[in-house]
Amino acid sequence: MTVKIDHIVFDIGRVLIHYDPEIPFRRLIPDGDRRRHFLTHVCNHDWNIEQDRGRGWDEAEALALSANPDFVNEIPLFRRHWREMVSHAYDGTVAILESLIAGGRDVTMLTNFASDTFREAQVMYPFLTISRGVTVSGDIRAIKPERAIYDHHADAFGLEPARTLFIDDSVKNVEGAIAAGWQAVHFTDSEKLARDLRSLGLTY
C-alpha cells in the first residue's frame, strides 16, 4: 500500500528548465567531429559534475586546459556561454509546480547544480525561488544519487522520507531517492508527471 505523500521534491535541470551544452557549441565549434570530441572527452558530463559537487570554475578550467592544450580557446567558453545552455523552461512542468504550491502542497527542490550558475538560473527563471527551499549540490558538496544529499535535504526541510515524493529525469537519481526511503517517479514529460501525480492521489 502506498504511503500518503506530504512532501513533493522537484529536480530542476531537464525537469523544470532545459539544459543542453550543444546549444552554444553548435555555433562556437561548427565542426561536428571536433564539437563531439570536446563535449564527450574535454568539457563532458564527468568534468562538469565536479562543479556541481562544489569545485570552482578556475580549477576546473585549469585541469581541462592542462589535459587538452588543443582546446585552449574553447574550454573557457563553457562557463562564459552557460546561460545559453539553459535555453527555456518546461512550461507544463512549471504550471504543475505553481499549481501544487498554490494548492497548499509542501514543495521543495533538490538539484545537482554549481552554486554560482544556480543563482544565475534563479534570476533567469524566478519560479526557481517559489518553493519552500532548495538544496543545491554545489553548496553542500554532495551530488545525487549519493545517499548523503537525500538525507541532508530531508533533515534540512523536516521531511519524512516515506511521505516524500521525488521527481527527477535521471533513473539513477530516482533509484537513489528510493534507496534513501523516499517515493519517486521518473520524469519524461509534464503529461506523464500529471498522470503520475493523479495516480498517487495528488490533486492540484
mmCIF file of C-alpha atoms in Angstrom:
data_model
loop_
_atom_site.group_PDB
_atom_site.id
_atom_site.type_symbol
_atom_site.label_atom_id
_atom_site.label_comp_id
_atom_site.label_asym_id
_atom_site.label_seq_id
_atom_site.Cartn_x
_atom_site.Cartn_y
_atom_site.Cartn_z
ATOM 1 C CA MET A 1 0.000 0.000 0.000
ATOM 2 C CA THR A 2 1.349 3.440 -0.955
ATOM 3 C CA VAL A 3 2.052 5.740 1.977
ATOM 4 C CA LYS A 4 0.358 9.157 1.867
ATOM 5 C CA ILE A 5 2.600 11.850 0.382
ATOM 6 C CA ASP A 6 3.080 15.040 2.372
ATOM 7 C CA HIS A 7 6.148 16.459 0.607
ATOM 8 C CA ILE A 8 6.989 16.880 -3.085
ATOM 9 C CA VAL A 9 10.581 17.462 -4.217
ATOM 10 C CA PHE A 10 11.423 18.608 -7.754
ATOM 11 C CA ASP A 11 14.690 18.190 -9.582
ATOM 12 C CA ILE A 12 15.420 21.227 -11.773
ATOM 13 C CA GLY A 13 17.578 20.526 -14.845
ATOM 14 C CA ARG A 14 15.593 18.767 -17.599
ATOM 15 C CA VAL A 15 12.525 18.757 -15.331
ATOM 16 C CA LEU A 16 11.785 22.473 -14.930
ATOM 17 C CA ILE A 17 14.390 24.034 -17.234
ATOM 18 C CA HIS A 18 16.125 22.741 -20.336
ATOM 19 C CA TYR A 19 19.872 22.070 -20.311
ATOM 20 C CA ASP A 20 21.944 21.301 -23.387
ATOM 21 C CA PRO A 21 25.636 22.275 -23.876
ATOM 22 C CA GLU A 22 25.240 21.646 -27.604
ATOM 23 C CA ILE A 23 23.222 24.840 -27.984
ATOM 24 C CA PRO A 24 26.100 27.374 -27.821
ATOM 25 C CA PHE A 25 28.753 24.981 -29.087
ATOM 26 C CA ARG A 26 26.982 24.321 -32.367
ATOM 27 C CA ARG A 27 27.956 27.917 -33.068
ATOM 28 C CA LEU A 28 31.235 28.063 -31.153
ATOM 29 C CA ILE A 29 32.655 24.820 -32.604
ATOM 30 C CA PRO A 30 30.986 24.446 -36.018
ATOM 31 C CA ASP A 31 32.971 21.337 -36.943
ATOM 32 C CA GLY A 32 30.790 18.434 -35.812
ATOM 33 C CA ASP A 33 33.595 15.957 -35.103
ATOM 34 C CA ARG A 34 35.602 18.472 -33.099
ATOM 35 C CA ARG A 35 32.499 19.573 -31.177
ATOM 36 C CA ARG A 36 31.547 15.974 -30.324
ATOM 37 C CA HIS A 37 35.091 15.286 -29.101
ATOM 38 C CA PHE A 38 35.030 18.435 -26.975
ATOM 39 C CA LEU A 39 31.701 17.663 -25.303
ATOM 40 C CA THR A 40 32.436 13.936 -24.957
ATOM 41 C CA HIS A 41 36.059 13.999 -23.801
ATOM 42 C CA VAL A 42 37.001 17.529 -22.669
ATOM 43 C CA CYS A 43 34.174 19.545 -21.083
ATOM 44 C CA ASN A 44 31.976 16.500 -20.614
ATOM 45 C CA HIS A 45 29.489 15.312 -18.004
ATOM 46 C CA ASP A 46 32.141 13.879 -15.686
ATOM 47 C CA TRP A 47 34.076 17.161 -15.770
ATOM 48 C CA ASN A 48 31.005 19.319 -15.271
ATOM 49 C CA ILE A 49 29.531 17.244 -12.434
ATOM 50 C CA GLU A 50 32.514 18.184 -10.267
ATOM 51 C CA GLN A 51 31.392 21.816 -10.447
ATOM 52 C CA ASP A 52 28.010 20.532 -9.242
ATOM 53 C CA ARG A 53 29.947 18.928 -6.380
ATOM 54 C CA GLY A 54 31.462 22.287 -5.473
ATOM 55 C CA ARG A 55 34.687 22.560 -7.485
ATOM 56 C CA GLY A 56 35.364 26.112 -8.645
ATOM 57 C CA TRP A 57 35.431 27.022 -12.324
ATOM 58 C CA ASP A 58 39.012 28.299 -12.201
ATOM 59 C CA GLU A 59 40.249 24.914 -11.003
ATOM 60 C CA ALA A 60 38.011 23.095 -13.472
ATOM 61 C CA GLU A 61 39.292 25.116 -16.416
ATOM 62 C CA ALA A 62 42.927 24.741 -15.319
ATOM 63 C CA LEU A 63 42.589 20.965 -15.172
ATOM 64 C CA ALA A 64 40.881 20.791 -18.553
ATOM 65 C CA LEU A 65 43.438 23.100 -20.146
ATOM 66 C CA SER A 66 46.409 21.130 -18.835
ATOM 67 C CA ALA A 67 44.962 17.896 -20.229
ATOM 68 C CA ASN A 68 43.676 19.323 -23.529
ATOM 69 C CA PRO A 69 46.004 22.001 -24.925
ATOM 70 C CA ASP A 70 44.358 21.689 -28.352
ATOM 71 C CA PHE A 71 41.213 23.262 -26.878
ATOM 72 C CA VAL A 72 42.796 26.217 -25.103
ATOM 73 C CA ASN A 73 40.409 28.686 -26.737
ATOM 74 C CA GLU A 74 37.239 26.640 -26.341
ATOM 75 C CA ILE A 75 37.433 25.477 -22.711
ATOM 76 C CA PRO A 76 36.779 28.921 -21.121
ATOM 77 C CA LEU A 77 33.736 29.299 -23.364
ATOM 78 C CA PHE A 78 31.820 26.627 -21.441
ATOM 79 C CA ARG A 79 31.272 28.834 -18.397
ATOM 80 C CA ARG A 80 31.114 32.043 -20.423
ATOM 81 C CA HIS A 81 28.206 30.795 -22.538
ATOM 82 C CA TRP A 82 26.490 28.742 -19.833
ATOM 83 C CA ARG A 83 23.288 30.813 -19.912
ATOM 84 C CA GLU A 84 22.645 29.726 -23.488
ATOM 85 C CA MET A 85 22.647 26.096 -22.332
ATOM 86 C CA VAL A 86 19.584 26.680 -20.116
ATOM 87 C CA SER A 87 17.587 27.955 -23.044
ATOM 88 C CA HIS A 88 13.982 27.663 -21.856
ATOM 89 C CA ALA A 89 11.619 26.485 -19.150
ATOM 90 C CA TYR A 90 9.346 23.469 -19.455
ATOM 91 C CA ASP A 91 6.080 25.358 -19.204
ATOM 92 C CA GLY A 92 3.952 22.304 -18.484
ATOM 93 C CA THR A 93 6.068 21.274 -15.509
ATOM 94 C CA VAL A 94 6.282 24.840 -14.228
ATOM 95 C CA ALA A 95 2.491 25.027 -14.318
ATOM 96 C CA ILE A 96 2.291 21.847 -12.209
ATOM 97 C CA LEU A 97 4.861 23.240 -9.751
ATOM 98 C CA GLU A 98 2.950 26.506 -9.391
ATOM 99 C CA SER A 99 -0.406 24.751 -9.029
ATOM 100 C CA LEU A 100 0.889 22.420 -6.322
ATOM 101 C CA ILE A 101 2.241 25.364 -4.331
ATOM 102 C CA ALA A 102 -0.925 27.412 -4.857
ATOM 103 C CA GLY A 103 -2.925 24.417 -3.652
ATOM 104 C CA GLY A 104 -1.047 24.331 -0.375
ATOM 105 C CA ARG A 105 1.256 21.393 -1.094
ATOM 106 C CA ASP A 106 4.689 21.348 0.569
ATOM 107 C CA VAL A 107 7.142 21.694 -2.322
ATOM 108 C CA THR A 108 10.940 21.915 -2.259
ATOM 109 C CA MET A 109 13.686 21.382 -4.841
ATOM 110 C CA LEU A 110 16.826 19.222 -4.890
ATOM 111 C CA THR A 111 19.317 19.770 -7.669
ATOM 112 C CA ASN A 112 22.771 18.929 -8.929
ATOM 113 C CA PHE A 113 23.933 22.448 -9.817
ATOM 114 C CA ALA A 114 27.041 24.587 -9.364
ATOM 115 C CA SER A 115 26.435 27.250 -6.735
ATOM 116 C CA ASP A 116 27.100 30.259 -8.948
ATOM 117 C CA THR A 117 25.219 29.091 -12.021
ATOM 118 C CA PHE A 118 22.215 28.156 -9.890
ATOM 119 C CA ARG A 119 21.954 31.729 -8.606
ATOM 120 C CA GLU A 120 22.073 32.930 -12.222
ATOM 121 C CA ALA A 121 19.339 30.451 -13.114
ATOM 122 C CA GLN A 122 17.119 31.842 -10.336
ATOM 123 C CA VAL A 123 17.421 35.303 -11.874
ATOM 124 C CA MET A 124 16.645 33.936 -15.328
ATOM 125 C CA TYR A 125 13.756 31.811 -14.084
ATOM 126 C CA PRO A 126 12.096 33.348 -10.988
ATOM 127 C CA PHE A 127 9.878 30.296 -10.430
ATOM 128 C CA LEU A 128 13.034 28.651 -9.047
ATOM 129 C CA THR A 129 12.526 30.840 -5.957
ATOM 130 C CA ILE A 130 8.888 29.999 -5.161
ATOM 131 C CA SER A 131 9.203 26.647 -3.380
ATOM 132 C CA ARG A 132 9.817 26.379 0.367
ATOM 133 C CA GLY A 133 13.516 25.941 -0.303
ATOM 134 C CA VAL A 134 16.225 24.337 -2.418
ATOM 135 C CA THR A 135 19.177 22.067 -1.746
ATOM 136 C CA VAL A 136 21.943 22.839 -4.247
ATOM 137 C CA SER A 137 24.630 20.181 -4.558
ATOM 138 C CA GLY A 138 27.393 22.736 -5.076
ATOM 139 C CA ASP A 139 26.521 24.358 -1.736
ATOM 140 C CA ILE A 140 26.798 21.165 0.311
ATOM 141 C CA ARG A 141 29.419 19.308 -1.790
ATOM 142 C CA ALA A 142 27.333 16.197 -2.320
ATOM 143 C CA ILE A 143 25.572 15.119 -5.500
ATOM 144 C CA LYS A 144 22.719 12.853 -6.492
ATOM 145 C CA PRO A 145 22.496 9.885 -6.428
ATOM 146 C CA GLU A 146 24.672 9.826 -3.279
ATOM 147 C CA ARG A 147 22.649 8.968 -0.166
ATOM 148 C CA ALA A 148 24.058 11.968 1.722
ATOM 149 C CA ILE A 149 22.264 14.575 -0.384
ATOM 150 C CA TYR A 150 18.825 12.994 0.113
ATOM 151 C CA ASP A 151 19.393 12.690 3.856
ATOM 152 C CA HIS A 152 20.624 16.281 4.016
ATOM 153 C CA HIS A 153 17.555 17.557 2.189
ATOM 154 C CA ALA A 154 15.159 15.597 4.392
ATOM 155 C CA ASP A 155 16.875 16.851 7.552
ATOM 156 C CA ALA A 156 17.123 20.450 6.333
ATOM 157 C CA PHE A 157 13.419 20.690 5.476
ATOM 158 C CA GLY A 158 11.937 18.360 8.062
ATOM 159 C CA LEU A 159 10.702 15.796 5.527
ATOM 160 C CA GLU A 160 9.570 12.312 6.454
ATOM 161 C CA PRO A 161 11.265 10.222 3.731
ATOM 162 C CA ALA A 162 8.457 7.677 3.354
ATOM 163 C CA ARG A 163 5.974 10.538 2.826
ATOM 164 C CA THR A 164 8.194 12.354 0.312
ATOM 165 C CA LEU A 165 7.831 12.138 -3.468
ATOM 166 C CA PHE A 166 10.868 12.951 -5.626
ATOM 167 C CA ILE A 167 10.615 13.887 -9.312
ATOM 168 C CA ASP A 168 13.771 13.517 -11.449
ATOM 169 C CA ASP A 169 14.649 12.873 -15.084
ATOM 170 C CA SER A 170 17.559 10.561 -14.159
ATOM 171 C CA VAL A 171 16.764 6.923 -13.397
ATOM 172 C CA LYS A 172 19.869 6.717 -11.187
ATOM 173 C CA ASN A 173 18.699 9.711 -9.146
ATOM 174 C CA VAL A 174 15.228 8.204 -8.806
ATOM 175 C CA GLU A 175 16.800 4.957 -7.611
ATOM 176 C CA GLY A 176 18.950 6.933 -5.156
ATOM 177 C CA ALA A 177 15.862 8.561 -3.675
ATOM 178 C CA ILE A 178 14.125 5.202 -3.302
ATOM 179 C CA ALA A 179 17.226 3.784 -1.601
ATOM 180 C CA ALA A 180 17.011 6.712 0.844
ATOM 181 C CA GLY A 181 13.452 5.679 1.723
ATOM 182 C CA TRP A 182 11.614 8.188 -0.471
ATOM 183 C CA GLN A 183 8.924 7.597 -3.040
ATOM 184 C CA ALA A 184 9.943 8.712 -6.527
ATOM 185 C CA VAL A 185 8.802 8.991 -10.134
ATOM 186 C CA HIS A 186 10.874 9.175 -13.293
ATOM 187 C CA PHE A 187 10.167 12.363 -15.242
ATOM 188 C CA THR A 188 9.915 12.241 -19.018
ATOM 189 C CA ASP A 189 7.368 14.984 -19.730
ATOM 190 C CA SER A 190 4.717 17.046 -17.973
ATOM 191 C CA GLU A 191 1.847 14.897 -19.237
ATOM 192 C CA LYS A 192 3.316 11.753 -17.668
ATOM 193 C CA LEU A 193 4.080 13.679 -14.476
ATOM 194 C CA ALA A 194 0.460 14.814 -14.255
ATOM 195 C CA ARG A 195 -0.691 11.207 -14.636
ATOM 196 C CA ASP A 196 1.807 10.010 -12.019
ATOM 197 C CA LEU A 197 0.631 12.644 -9.538
ATOM 198 C CA ARG A 198 -3.015 11.771 -10.083
ATOM 199 C CA SER A 199 -2.278 8.070 -9.592
ATOM 200 C CA LEU A 200 -0.749 8.944 -6.218
ATOM 201 C CA GLY A 201 -3.781 10.984 -5.194
ATOM 202 C CA LEU A 202 -2.030 14.330 -5.584
ATOM 203 C CA THR A 203 -4.532 16.794 -6.985
ATOM 204 C CA TYR A 204 -3.694 20.418 -7.716
#
